[in-house]
C-alpha positions in Angstrom: 97.1 117.6 59.8 99.2 115.2 61.9 103.0 115.5 61.4 104.5 112.7 59.4 108.3 111.8 59.8 110.6 111.2 56.9 111.9 107.6 57.7 113.7 107.1 54.3 116.8 105.0 54.9 115.6 103.8 58.3 114.6 100.3 59.4 111.6 99.7 61.5 110.5 96.5 63.4 106.8 96.0 64.2 105.6 93.3 66.5 102.1 91.9 66.5 102.0 92.8 62.8 99.4 90.1 62.0 96.6 92.0 63.7 94.8 95.0 62.5 96.7 97.5 64.5 100.0 96.1 63.6 99.1 96.1 59.9 98.0 99.6 60.0 101.1 100.8 61.8 103.3 98.8 59.3 101.6 100.5 56.3 102.1 103.9 57.9 105.7 103.5 58.5 106.3 102.0 55.1 104.4 105.0 53.6 106.8 107.3 55.5 109.7 105.7 53.7 110.9 103.1 56.2 112.1 99.5 55.5 109.6 97.5 57.6 110.3 94.2 59.3 107.1 92.6 60.3 106.8 90.0 63.2 104.0 87.9 64.4 103.0 84.3 65.0 101.2 83.7 61.7 103.8 83.5 58.9 101.1 83.3 56.2 99.6 86.7 57.3 102.9 88.4 57.4 103.8 87.1 53.9 100.5 88.6 52.7 101.4 91.9 54.1 104.9 91.9 52.7 103.4 91.0 49.3 101.0 94.1 49.7 103.7 96.5 50.7 106.3 95.3 48.1 109.8 96.6 48.3 111.3 97.6 51.7 109.2 94.9 53.6 110.3 91.7 55.2 108.8 88.9 57.4 110.3 87.8 60.7 107.9 85.3 62.3 108.2 84.9 66.1 106.2 83.7 69.0 106.9 86.2 71.8 105.0 84.2 74.4 108.0 81.9 74.5 111.0 82.9 76.8 114.0 84.0 74.8 112.1 84.6 71.6 112.3 88.4 71.9 116.1 88.4 72.1 116.3 85.9 69.2 114.0 88.2 67.2 116.1 91.3 67.8 119.3 89.3 66.7 117.5 88.4 63.4 116.3 92.0 62.8 119.7 93.4 63.0 120.1 97.2 63.0 116.7 98.8 63.9 115.9 102.5 64.0 112.3 102.4 65.0 110.9 99.7 67.3 107.1 99.3 67.6 106.2 97.1 70.4 102.8 96.4 69.5 102.3 92.6 70.3 99.6 92.0 73.0 97.3 89.3 74.4 94.0 90.0 76.1 94.2 89.8 79.9 90.5 90.4 80.8 89.0 88.3 83.6 89.7 87.6 87.2 93.2 86.7 88.0 92.0 83.4 89.6 90.5 82.3 86.3 94.0 82.2 84.8 96.5 79.3 85.1 100.0 80.5 86.1 101.0 79.4 82.5 98.3 81.7 81.0 99.3 84.5 83.1 102.9 84.2 82.3 102.0 84.3 78.6 100.2 87.7 79.0 103.2 89.0 80.9 105.7 87.7 78.5 103.9 89.1 75.3 102.6 92.3 76.6 105.5 93.5 78.8 108.6 91.4 79.0 109.0 91.1 75.2 109.0 94.9 74.9 111.6 95.3 77.6 113.8 92.5 76.2 113.6 94.0 72.6 114.5 97.4 73.9 117.4 96.0 75.9 118.8 94.3 72.8 118.1 97.0 70.2 118.8 100.2 72.2 122.6 100.0 72.3 122.7 100.2 68.5 120.4 103.1 68.5 122.6 105.0 71.0 125.7 104.2 68.9 124.1 105.6 65.8 122.8 108.6 67.7 119.3 108.1 66.4 116.2 106.0 66.8 112.7 105.7 68.3 111.0 103.4 70.7 107.2 103.1 70.4 105.2 101.1 72.9 101.4 100.3 72.2 99.9 100.5 75.6 96.2 101.0 76.3 93.9 103.4 78.1 93.8 100.5 80.6 97.4 101.6 81.3 96.2 104.7 82.8 92.8 103.8 84.3 92.2 100.8 86.5 89.8 98.4 84.9 87.6 96.2 86.9 88.0 92.5 86.0 91.4 93.1 84.2 94.0 93.2 86.8 96.4 91.2 84.7 95.9 93.3 81.5 96.1 96.5 83.5 99.4 95.3 85.1 101.1 95.0 81.7 99.8 98.2 80.3 100.6 100.3 83.4 104.0 98.7 83.3 104.5 99.6 79.7 103.6 103.2 80.6 106.1 103.4 83.5 108.8 101.8 81.4 108.2 104.3 78.5 108.1 107.4 80.7 111.3 106.4 82.6 113.1 105.6 79.4 112.0 108.9 77.9 113.8 110.6 80.7 116.8 108.3 80.6 117.3 109.0 76.8 117.1 112.8 76.8 119.6 114.5 74.4 120.7 111.0 73.0 118.8 111.2 69.7 116.6 108.3 70.7 113.0 109.2 71.3 110.4 107.3 73.3 106.6 107.3 72.8 103.8 105.4 74.5 100.5 105.2 72.6 97.2 104.5 74.5 94.4 103.2 72.3 90.9 103.0 73.7 88.2 100.9 72.0 89.3 100.3 68.4 86.7 99.7 65.6 86.8 96.2 64.0 90.4 95.4 65.1 92.6 94.9 68.1 91.6 93.1 71.3 88.3 95.0 71.4 87.4 94.6 67.8 88.1 90.9 67.8 85.4 90.3 70.3 82.5 91.5 68.1 81.0 93.3 71.2 79.2 96.6 71.0 80.6 99.8 72.6 78.6 100.9 75.8 76.3 103.8 75.4 78.1 107.1 76.0 81.5 105.7 75.5 82.1 107.9 72.4 83.2 107.4 68.9 85.3 104.2 68.1 88.7 105.1 66.9 90.3 103.1 64.0 93.6 101.2 63.4 94.6 104.2 61.1 94.2 106.6 64.0 96.7 104.4 66.0 99.1 104.4 63.2 98.8 108.2 62.8 99.7 108.4 66.5 102.8 106.4 66.1 104.0 108.5 63.3 103.1 111.7 65.2 105.1 110.3 68.1 108.1 109.7 66.1 107.9 113.1 64.4 107.3 115.2 67.5 109.0 113.1 70.2 105.8 113.3 72.4 106.1 110.8 75.2 102.5 110.0 75.4 99.6 110.1 72.9 96.0 108.9 73.6 93.8 107.5 70.8 90.4 107.3 72.5 87.2 109.3 72.9 87.2 112.1 75.5 85.3 110.0 78.1 88.1 107.4 78.1 90.8 110.0 78.0 89.3 111.8 80.9 89.5 108.6 83.0 93.2 108.6 82.5 93.6 112.2 83.5 91.6 111.8 86.6 93.1 108.5 87.8 96.2 110.2 89.0 94.4 112.1 91.8 91.1 110.5 92.2 91.4 106.7 91.4 88.6 105.7 93.6 86.2 108.1 92.0 87.2 106.8 88.5 86.9 103.2 89.7 83.4 103.8 91.1 82.3 105.6 88.0 83.4 102.6 85.9 81.6 100.2 88.1 78.3 102.3 87.8 78.8 102.3 84.1 78.9 98.5 83.9 82.6 98.0 83.7 82.4 94.5 85.5 79.9 93.2 82.9 81.9 94.6 80.0 85.1 92.9 81.4 83.3 89.7 81.8 82.1 89.8 78.2 85.6 90.6 77.0 87.1 87.7 79.1 84.6 85.2 77.6 85.3 86.5 74.1 89.1 86.3 74.5 89.2 83.1 76.5 90.4 80.8 73.6 93.4 83.1 72.9 94.9 82.8 76.4 
């Protein structure tokens, strides 16, 4: 059984809480005893989740694609013990298919907002001598994905940011964990497309699996946790010393077609 932290008396902030992953993470943190502040663009969805959770839940609507919004959110959230930077936009498709404005939105939400929230909230954690920073990256943050240079840039960036912070914050009482989901059933950027998983890609993981990984990271202090089938995890392991081999394998497996389909399905959300 996965380890579960006792977060009684602690406050968590979850971004991207209007999506399936964010909702599952919020429920998991709330079940572990935390007071959970939920953030996302759709206030009505946040209000519905707050009503479901009841006590120890609050709504902080924010559009993290807007410059300065992450810092404003941190100010509204106040003292935060657990940050889960989960907000994300799809970045599939050739870079040239994006306008610079669309590209900046992906960078702002997927990477810059996490950095700005951390910058704003970390001093308080250090002063209190406790806290945990969780970043929801992606297996695409470990493995180069054909047709998704923009998305991979943000998710690789989150990984590097989290790993370096983990080293910076040793012995401070503040932990850092990056979580790397693969394809998630019914929810997330993959689930929203309605596409079917390629043959041989393994069993889809669920939003609850991602939430369990977040709780495990907080409980154990592990710097990285994968939530993906073996075939996807192995790509991440191999990329470090054989990136061309992994990229070639993905091309042969139809990675370009899959990325093109994802880009078409996510186009209206850019």
